[in-house]
């Protein structure tokens, strides 16, 4: 699957400032509209903006939020129709997951990720509570609309040096068996989702999300690399979140929180350009920082939430990687994938 290369200061010297400022503006918007899931609005804004390279990308800035709105709305409607019929819901989730993984393997286009995220969130929430599904659907739409407005404005205020956006090259997986491998990945995802449907609660959602993110990569080595990167990113984001929350206990004012979030975001944005780890480590750490910091002001306990996210990320990603590899070995014995495929571009 396509992974964005490291952003370059020579192309976009304001990258870190813009990313951090986008988080702060989105947090303010979440407070003003009194969102029921305030962490989603800045997380989506940072996620969509963090994927841009070089100059402002109109297709990503406008198309990304719109596709997300359509996707989450369609799957909300679909799951609302079938969530009272569990057997049919399982068939629908498996079929759509299979289609999404096939798109990723066959074309390399990450749009399949939006489908996987939407169906995972909607199906788990629908299995637990119809009202929870409505809340997360509304929060995603609020976040997408905020990103739709905030990102172009910030690029206008802080333009990049580069005049054109990065031309992304989507490379299909060359190893074949795309439908079969997509079905295996969808089955593994469904097994983890079934655990969430029946045993765990929605606070453990990251278990399935970690599996979804890992399984989009074609080889076991890349999947384990993804698990390692996301676990380390969760640790970085969690430590920063705990530091910020410790400081705000002394001076519990929104302006202090926003200032600390800005500084932490500035640091992580700079590390995306100059850090020793792949840029997605720092971008995901930023998302974790937002989720834990803002979530702690609703109903989360930051210390236990940090360690829970690390544990569930490891369990979800590694178990999904091992299980999918085992099934491919048993069901597709002729499949040969080199072990030295690089996950991140230079």
Short mmCIF file of C-alpha atoms in Angstrom, two decimals, residues 8-326:
data_model
loop_
_atom_site.label_atom_id
_atom_site.label_comp_id
_atom_site.label_asym_id
_atom_site.label_seq_id
_atom_site.Cartn_x
_atom_site.Cartn_y
_atom_site.Cartn_z
CA UNK A 8 10.98 18.02 3.30
CA UNK A 9 11.64 21.42 4.86
CA UNK A 10 12.91 22.64 1.50
CA UNK A 11 9.46 21.99 0.00
CA UNK A 12 7.33 23.10 2.93
CA UNK A 13 9.16 24.99 5.71
CA UNK A 14 5.88 25.68 7.57
CA UNK A 15 4.78 22.05 7.62
CA UNK A 16 5.16 21.55 11.39
CA UNK A 17 3.68 24.96 12.27
CA UNK A 18 0.67 24.41 10.02
CA UNK A 19 0.05 20.91 11.35
CA UNK A 20 0.23 22.04 14.96
CA UNK A 21 -1.91 25.11 14.32
CA UNK A 22 -4.51 22.94 12.59
CA UNK A 23 -4.80 20.84 15.74
CA UNK A 24 -5.34 23.92 17.92
CA UNK A 25 -7.97 25.43 15.62
CA UNK A 26 -9.80 22.10 15.47
CA UNK A 27 -9.78 21.77 19.28
CA UNK A 28 -11.28 25.25 19.57
CA UNK A 29 -13.96 24.30 17.04
CA UNK A 30 -14.75 21.14 19.02
CA UNK A 31 -15.17 23.22 22.20
CA UNK A 32 -17.33 25.85 20.48
CA UNK A 33 -19.74 23.36 18.91
CA UNK A 34 -19.69 21.20 22.06
CA UNK A 35 -18.92 18.01 20.16
CA UNK A 36 -19.75 14.78 21.98
CA UNK A 37 -16.45 13.28 20.76
CA UNK A 38 -14.13 16.32 20.75
CA UNK A 39 -10.94 14.32 20.14
CA UNK A 40 -12.09 13.21 16.68
CA UNK A 41 -12.20 16.70 15.17
CA UNK A 42 -8.49 17.59 15.70
CA UNK A 43 -7.43 13.98 15.02
CA UNK A 44 -9.09 13.99 11.59
CA UNK A 45 -7.72 17.43 10.75
CA UNK A 46 -4.17 16.36 11.65
CA UNK A 47 -4.57 13.04 9.83
CA UNK A 48 -5.79 14.59 6.58
CA UNK A 49 -3.31 17.48 6.63
CA UNK A 50 -0.40 15.27 7.67
CA UNK A 51 -0.73 13.20 4.52
CA UNK A 52 -0.04 16.13 2.18
CA UNK A 53 3.40 16.68 0.70
CA UNK A 54 4.89 19.67 -1.10
CA UNK A 55 2.18 22.22 -1.99
CA UNK A 56 -1.53 22.39 -1.19
CA UNK A 57 -3.33 19.39 -2.68
CA UNK A 58 -6.88 20.36 -3.61
CA UNK A 59 -7.91 16.77 -4.26
CA UNK A 60 -6.82 15.66 -0.80
CA UNK A 61 -8.09 18.76 1.01
CA UNK A 62 -11.55 18.65 -0.56
CA UNK A 63 -11.89 15.08 -1.77
CA UNK A 64 -10.61 13.43 1.42
CA UNK A 65 -13.21 14.96 3.80
CA UNK A 66 -16.03 14.51 1.28
CA UNK A 67 -15.18 10.85 0.68
CA UNK A 68 -15.02 10.33 4.44
CA UNK A 69 -18.44 11.93 4.93
CA UNK A 70 -20.00 9.83 2.19
CA UNK A 71 -18.31 6.64 3.41
CA UNK A 72 -19.29 7.03 7.06
CA UNK A 73 -22.85 8.03 6.13
CA UNK A 74 -23.34 5.09 3.75
CA UNK A 75 -22.02 2.55 6.24
CA UNK A 76 -24.07 4.13 9.03
CA UNK A 77 -27.20 3.66 6.93
CA UNK A 78 -26.21 0.13 5.96
CA UNK A 79 -25.38 -1.04 9.48
CA UNK A 80 -28.51 0.62 10.88
CA UNK A 81 -30.52 -1.60 8.54
CA UNK A 82 -28.76 -4.90 9.31
CA UNK A 83 -27.49 -4.56 12.90
CA UNK A 84 -30.63 -6.29 14.23
CA UNK A 85 -29.80 -9.30 12.00
CA UNK A 86 -26.34 -10.45 13.21
CA UNK A 87 -25.81 -13.17 10.60
CA UNK A 88 -26.53 -10.79 7.73
CA UNK A 89 -24.35 -8.12 9.33
CA UNK A 90 -21.42 -10.53 9.50
CA UNK A 91 -21.82 -11.35 5.81
CA UNK A 92 -22.00 -7.65 4.92
CA UNK A 93 -18.94 -6.75 7.01
CA UNK A 94 -16.92 -9.64 5.56
CA UNK A 95 -17.91 -8.79 1.98
CA UNK A 96 -17.12 -5.09 2.30
CA UNK A 97 -13.84 -5.82 4.09
CA UNK A 98 -12.89 -8.22 1.32
CA UNK A 99 -13.66 -5.56 -1.30
CA UNK A 100 -11.64 -2.91 0.56
CA UNK A 101 -8.58 -5.15 0.94
CA UNK A 102 -8.83 -6.17 -2.71
CA UNK A 103 -8.80 -2.50 -3.77
CA UNK A 104 -5.67 -1.91 -1.69
CA UNK A 105 -3.84 -5.01 -2.95
CA UNK A 106 -4.93 -4.65 -6.57
CA UNK A 107 -4.29 -0.90 -6.96
CA UNK A 108 -2.20 0.26 -3.99
CA UNK A 109 -4.72 3.07 -3.45
CA UNK A 110 -5.24 3.87 0.25
CA UNK A 111 -8.90 4.80 -0.34
CA UNK A 112 -9.64 1.26 0.80
CA UNK A 113 -8.51 2.37 4.26
CA UNK A 114 -11.47 4.75 4.51
CA UNK A 115 -13.83 1.89 3.74
CA UNK A 116 -12.19 -0.35 6.36
CA UNK A 117 -12.21 2.34 9.05
CA UNK A 118 -15.85 3.23 8.37
CA UNK A 119 -17.17 -0.33 8.38
CA UNK A 120 -15.14 -1.23 11.49
CA UNK A 121 -16.36 1.74 13.51
CA UNK A 122 -19.97 1.48 12.42
CA UNK A 123 -20.27 -2.26 12.90
CA UNK A 124 -18.74 -2.27 16.39
CA UNK A 125 -20.77 0.72 17.54
CA UNK A 126 -23.93 -0.73 16.01
CA UNK A 127 -23.39 -4.01 17.83
CA UNK A 128 -23.13 -2.20 21.16
CA UNK A 129 -25.51 0.75 20.91
CA UNK A 130 -27.42 2.42 18.11
CA UNK A 131 -27.05 5.77 19.88
CA UNK A 132 -23.26 5.33 20.06
CA UNK A 133 -23.25 4.72 16.31
CA UNK A 134 -25.15 7.97 15.76
CA UNK A 135 -22.70 9.89 17.98
CA UNK A 136 -19.58 8.63 16.19
CA UNK A 137 -21.16 9.23 12.78
CA UNK A 138 -21.96 12.83 13.71
CA UNK A 139 -18.47 13.32 15.18
CA UNK A 140 -16.81 12.08 11.97
CA UNK A 141 -18.93 14.43 9.89
CA UNK A 142 -18.07 17.34 12.21
CA UNK A 143 -14.38 16.49 11.94
CA UNK A 144 -14.46 16.15 8.16
CA UNK A 145 -16.29 19.46 7.72
CA UNK A 146 -13.82 21.18 10.05
CA UNK A 147 -10.88 19.81 8.06
CA UNK A 148 -12.60 20.85 4.83
CA UNK A 149 -12.62 24.47 6.02
CA UNK A 150 -9.46 24.66 8.14
CA UNK A 151 -6.90 23.03 5.84
CA UNK A 152 -7.30 25.38 2.83
CA UNK A 153 -7.23 28.44 5.11
CA UNK A 154 -4.04 27.34 6.83
CA UNK A 155 -2.33 26.63 3.49
CA UNK A 156 -3.38 30.12 2.34
CA UNK A 157 -1.95 31.71 5.49
CA UNK A 158 1.19 29.53 5.55
CA UNK A 159 1.88 28.50 1.94
CA UNK A 160 4.54 25.98 0.97
CA UNK A 161 7.57 26.79 -1.16
CA UNK A 162 6.79 24.02 -3.64
CA UNK A 163 4.33 25.00 -6.35
CA UNK A 164 2.83 21.58 -7.07
CA UNK A 165 1.65 18.75 -4.80
CA UNK A 166 3.49 15.46 -4.71
CA UNK A 167 2.54 13.15 -7.57
CA UNK A 168 1.60 9.97 -5.73
CA UNK A 169 2.39 6.65 -7.42
CA UNK A 170 0.14 3.83 -6.33
CA UNK A 171 1.82 0.48 -6.88
CA UNK A 172 -0.35 -2.64 -7.00
CA UNK A 173 0.86 -5.70 -5.17
CA UNK A 174 2.67 -7.86 -7.76
CA UNK A 175 2.33 -11.22 -6.04
CA UNK A 176 -1.16 -12.16 -7.23
CA UNK A 177 -3.97 -14.07 -5.45
CA UNK A 178 -5.55 -10.70 -4.66
CA UNK A 179 -9.10 -11.92 -4.05
CA UNK A 180 -7.94 -14.88 -1.98
CA UNK A 181 -5.61 -12.77 0.15
CA UNK A 182 -8.28 -10.08 0.55
CA UNK A 183 -10.72 -12.74 1.77
CA UNK A 184 -8.14 -14.02 4.28
CA UNK A 185 -7.54 -10.51 5.60
CA UNK A 186 -11.25 -9.84 5.86
CA UNK A 187 -11.77 -13.09 7.75
CA UNK A 188 -9.03 -12.21 10.25
CA UNK A 189 -10.53 -8.75 10.70
CA UNK A 190 -13.96 -10.29 11.23
CA UNK A 191 -12.64 -12.64 13.93
CA UNK A 192 -11.24 -9.69 15.90
CA UNK A 193 -14.44 -7.73 15.34
CA UNK A 194 -16.49 -10.67 16.61
CA UNK A 195 -14.46 -10.52 19.83
CA UNK A 196 -15.39 -6.85 20.13
CA UNK A 197 -19.03 -7.56 19.27
CA UNK A 198 -19.44 -10.21 21.96
CA UNK A 199 -16.85 -9.78 24.74
CA UNK A 200 -15.01 -6.45 24.77
CA UNK A 201 -16.49 -2.96 24.93
CA UNK A 202 -15.96 0.00 22.61
CA UNK A 203 -13.04 1.34 24.66
CA UNK A 204 -11.03 -1.54 23.16
CA UNK A 205 -11.71 -0.41 19.59
CA UNK A 206 -7.98 0.12 18.93
CA UNK A 207 -7.60 -3.70 18.91
CA UNK A 208 -9.49 -3.92 15.62
CA UNK A 209 -8.09 -0.68 14.23
CA UNK A 210 -4.51 -1.87 14.74
CA UNK A 211 -5.33 -5.08 12.88
CA UNK A 212 -6.96 -3.14 10.04
CA UNK A 213 -3.91 -0.91 9.61
CA UNK A 214 -1.47 -3.82 9.72
CA UNK A 215 -3.33 -6.04 7.26
CA UNK A 216 -3.25 -3.48 4.44
CA UNK A 217 0.42 -4.35 3.86
CA UNK A 218 1.23 -7.34 1.61
CA UNK A 219 3.99 -9.13 3.55
CA UNK A 220 4.29 -10.40 7.11
CA UNK A 221 7.49 -8.40 7.63
CA UNK A 222 5.75 -5.16 6.67
CA UNK A 223 2.83 -5.99 8.96
CA UNK A 224 5.18 -6.55 11.91
CA UNK A 225 6.97 -3.29 11.07
CA UNK A 226 3.61 -1.52 11.18
CA UNK A 227 2.82 -3.06 14.57
CA UNK A 228 6.20 -1.98 15.94
CA UNK A 229 5.87 1.56 14.58
CA UNK A 230 2.35 2.04 15.92
CA UNK A 231 3.25 0.64 19.34
CA UNK A 232 6.26 2.94 19.61
CA UNK A 233 4.17 5.86 18.38
CA UNK A 234 1.56 5.11 21.05
CA UNK A 235 4.30 5.20 23.68
CA UNK A 236 5.60 8.57 22.42
CA UNK A 237 2.13 10.09 22.20
CA UNK A 238 1.17 8.68 25.57
CA UNK A 239 4.23 10.08 27.34
CA UNK A 240 3.64 13.51 25.82
CA UNK A 241 -0.03 13.37 26.80
CA UNK A 242 0.84 12.46 30.40
CA UNK A 243 3.33 15.32 30.53
CA UNK A 244 0.78 17.83 29.27
CA UNK A 245 -1.92 16.58 31.65
CA UNK A 246 0.51 16.75 34.59
CA UNK A 247 1.29 20.38 33.77
CA UNK A 248 -2.35 21.33 33.32
CA UNK A 249 -3.20 20.01 36.79
CA UNK A 250 -1.22 22.98 38.13
CA UNK A 251 -2.83 25.55 35.86
CA UNK A 252 -6.07 24.12 34.53
CA UNK A 253 -6.85 26.68 31.85
CA UNK A 254 -7.80 26.07 28.24
CA UNK A 255 -5.17 28.51 26.97
CA UNK A 256 -2.41 26.58 28.77
CA UNK A 257 -3.66 23.30 27.33
CA UNK A 258 -3.75 24.77 23.82
CA UNK A 259 -0.25 26.20 24.19
CA UNK A 260 1.15 22.85 25.36
CA UNK A 261 -0.65 21.01 22.57
CA UNK A 262 0.79 23.45 20.06
CA UNK A 263 4.34 22.92 21.33
CA UNK A 264 3.97 19.14 21.37
CA UNK A 265 2.49 19.21 17.87
CA UNK A 266 5.29 21.45 16.68
CA UNK A 267 7.83 18.98 18.02
CA UNK A 268 6.14 15.97 16.38
CA UNK A 269 5.68 17.83 13.09
CA UNK A 270 9.39 18.70 13.07
CA UNK A 271 10.25 15.06 13.82
CA UNK A 272 8.17 14.02 10.81
CA UNK A 273 10.66 15.97 8.70
CA UNK A 274 13.88 15.31 10.59
CA UNK A 275 13.30 12.39 12.97
CA UNK A 276 15.18 9.10 12.99
CA UNK A 277 11.97 7.07 12.66
CA UNK A 278 9.55 6.96 9.71
CA UNK A 279 7.28 10.03 9.55
CA UNK A 280 4.11 8.02 10.21
CA UNK A 281 5.45 7.16 13.67
CA UNK A 282 5.32 10.82 14.66
CA UNK A 283 2.05 11.51 12.86
CA UNK A 284 0.36 8.62 14.64
CA UNK A 285 1.94 9.77 17.92
CA UNK A 286 0.28 13.14 17.33
CA UNK A 287 -3.10 11.41 16.92
CA UNK A 288 -2.53 9.41 20.11
CA UNK A 289 -1.55 12.60 21.95
CA UNK A 290 -4.81 14.25 20.85
CA UNK A 291 -6.96 11.25 21.74
CA UNK A 292 -5.48 10.81 25.23
CA UNK A 293 -5.24 14.50 26.10
CA UNK A 294 -8.70 15.53 24.97
CA UNK A 295 -10.21 12.19 25.97
CA UNK A 296 -8.98 12.62 29.54
CA UNK A 297 -11.37 15.57 29.94
CA UNK A 298 -14.36 13.38 29.09
CA UNK A 299 -14.26 9.91 30.62
CA UNK A 300 -10.77 8.45 30.22
CA UNK A 301 -8.03 7.88 32.77
CA UNK A 302 -4.81 8.88 30.97
CA UNK A 303 -2.29 6.46 32.52
CA UNK A 304 -4.39 3.33 32.10
CA UNK A 305 -5.56 4.52 28.66
CA UNK A 306 -1.96 4.89 27.49
CA UNK A 307 -0.92 1.40 28.52
CA UNK A 308 -4.19 -0.05 27.25
CA UNK A 309 -3.60 1.47 23.80
CA UNK A 310 -0.04 0.14 23.65
CA UNK A 311 -1.16 -3.34 24.68
CA UNK A 312 -4.13 -3.48 22.32
CA UNK A 313 -2.06 -2.13 19.42
CA UNK A 314 0.49 -4.90 19.89
CA UNK A 315 -2.12 -7.61 20.34
CA UNK A 316 -4.27 -6.48 17.42
CA UNK A 317 -1.51 -5.95 14.89
CA UNK A 318 0.69 -8.92 15.77
CA UNK A 319 -2.15 -11.43 16.14
CA UNK A 320 -3.59 -10.28 12.80
CA UNK A 321 -0.18 -10.59 11.12
CA UNK A 322 0.47 -14.09 12.49
CA UNK A 323 -3.03 -15.37 11.74
CA UNK A 324 -3.14 -14.02 8.18
CA UNK A 325 0.36 -15.41 7.51
CA UNK A 326 -0.69 -18.83 8.82
#
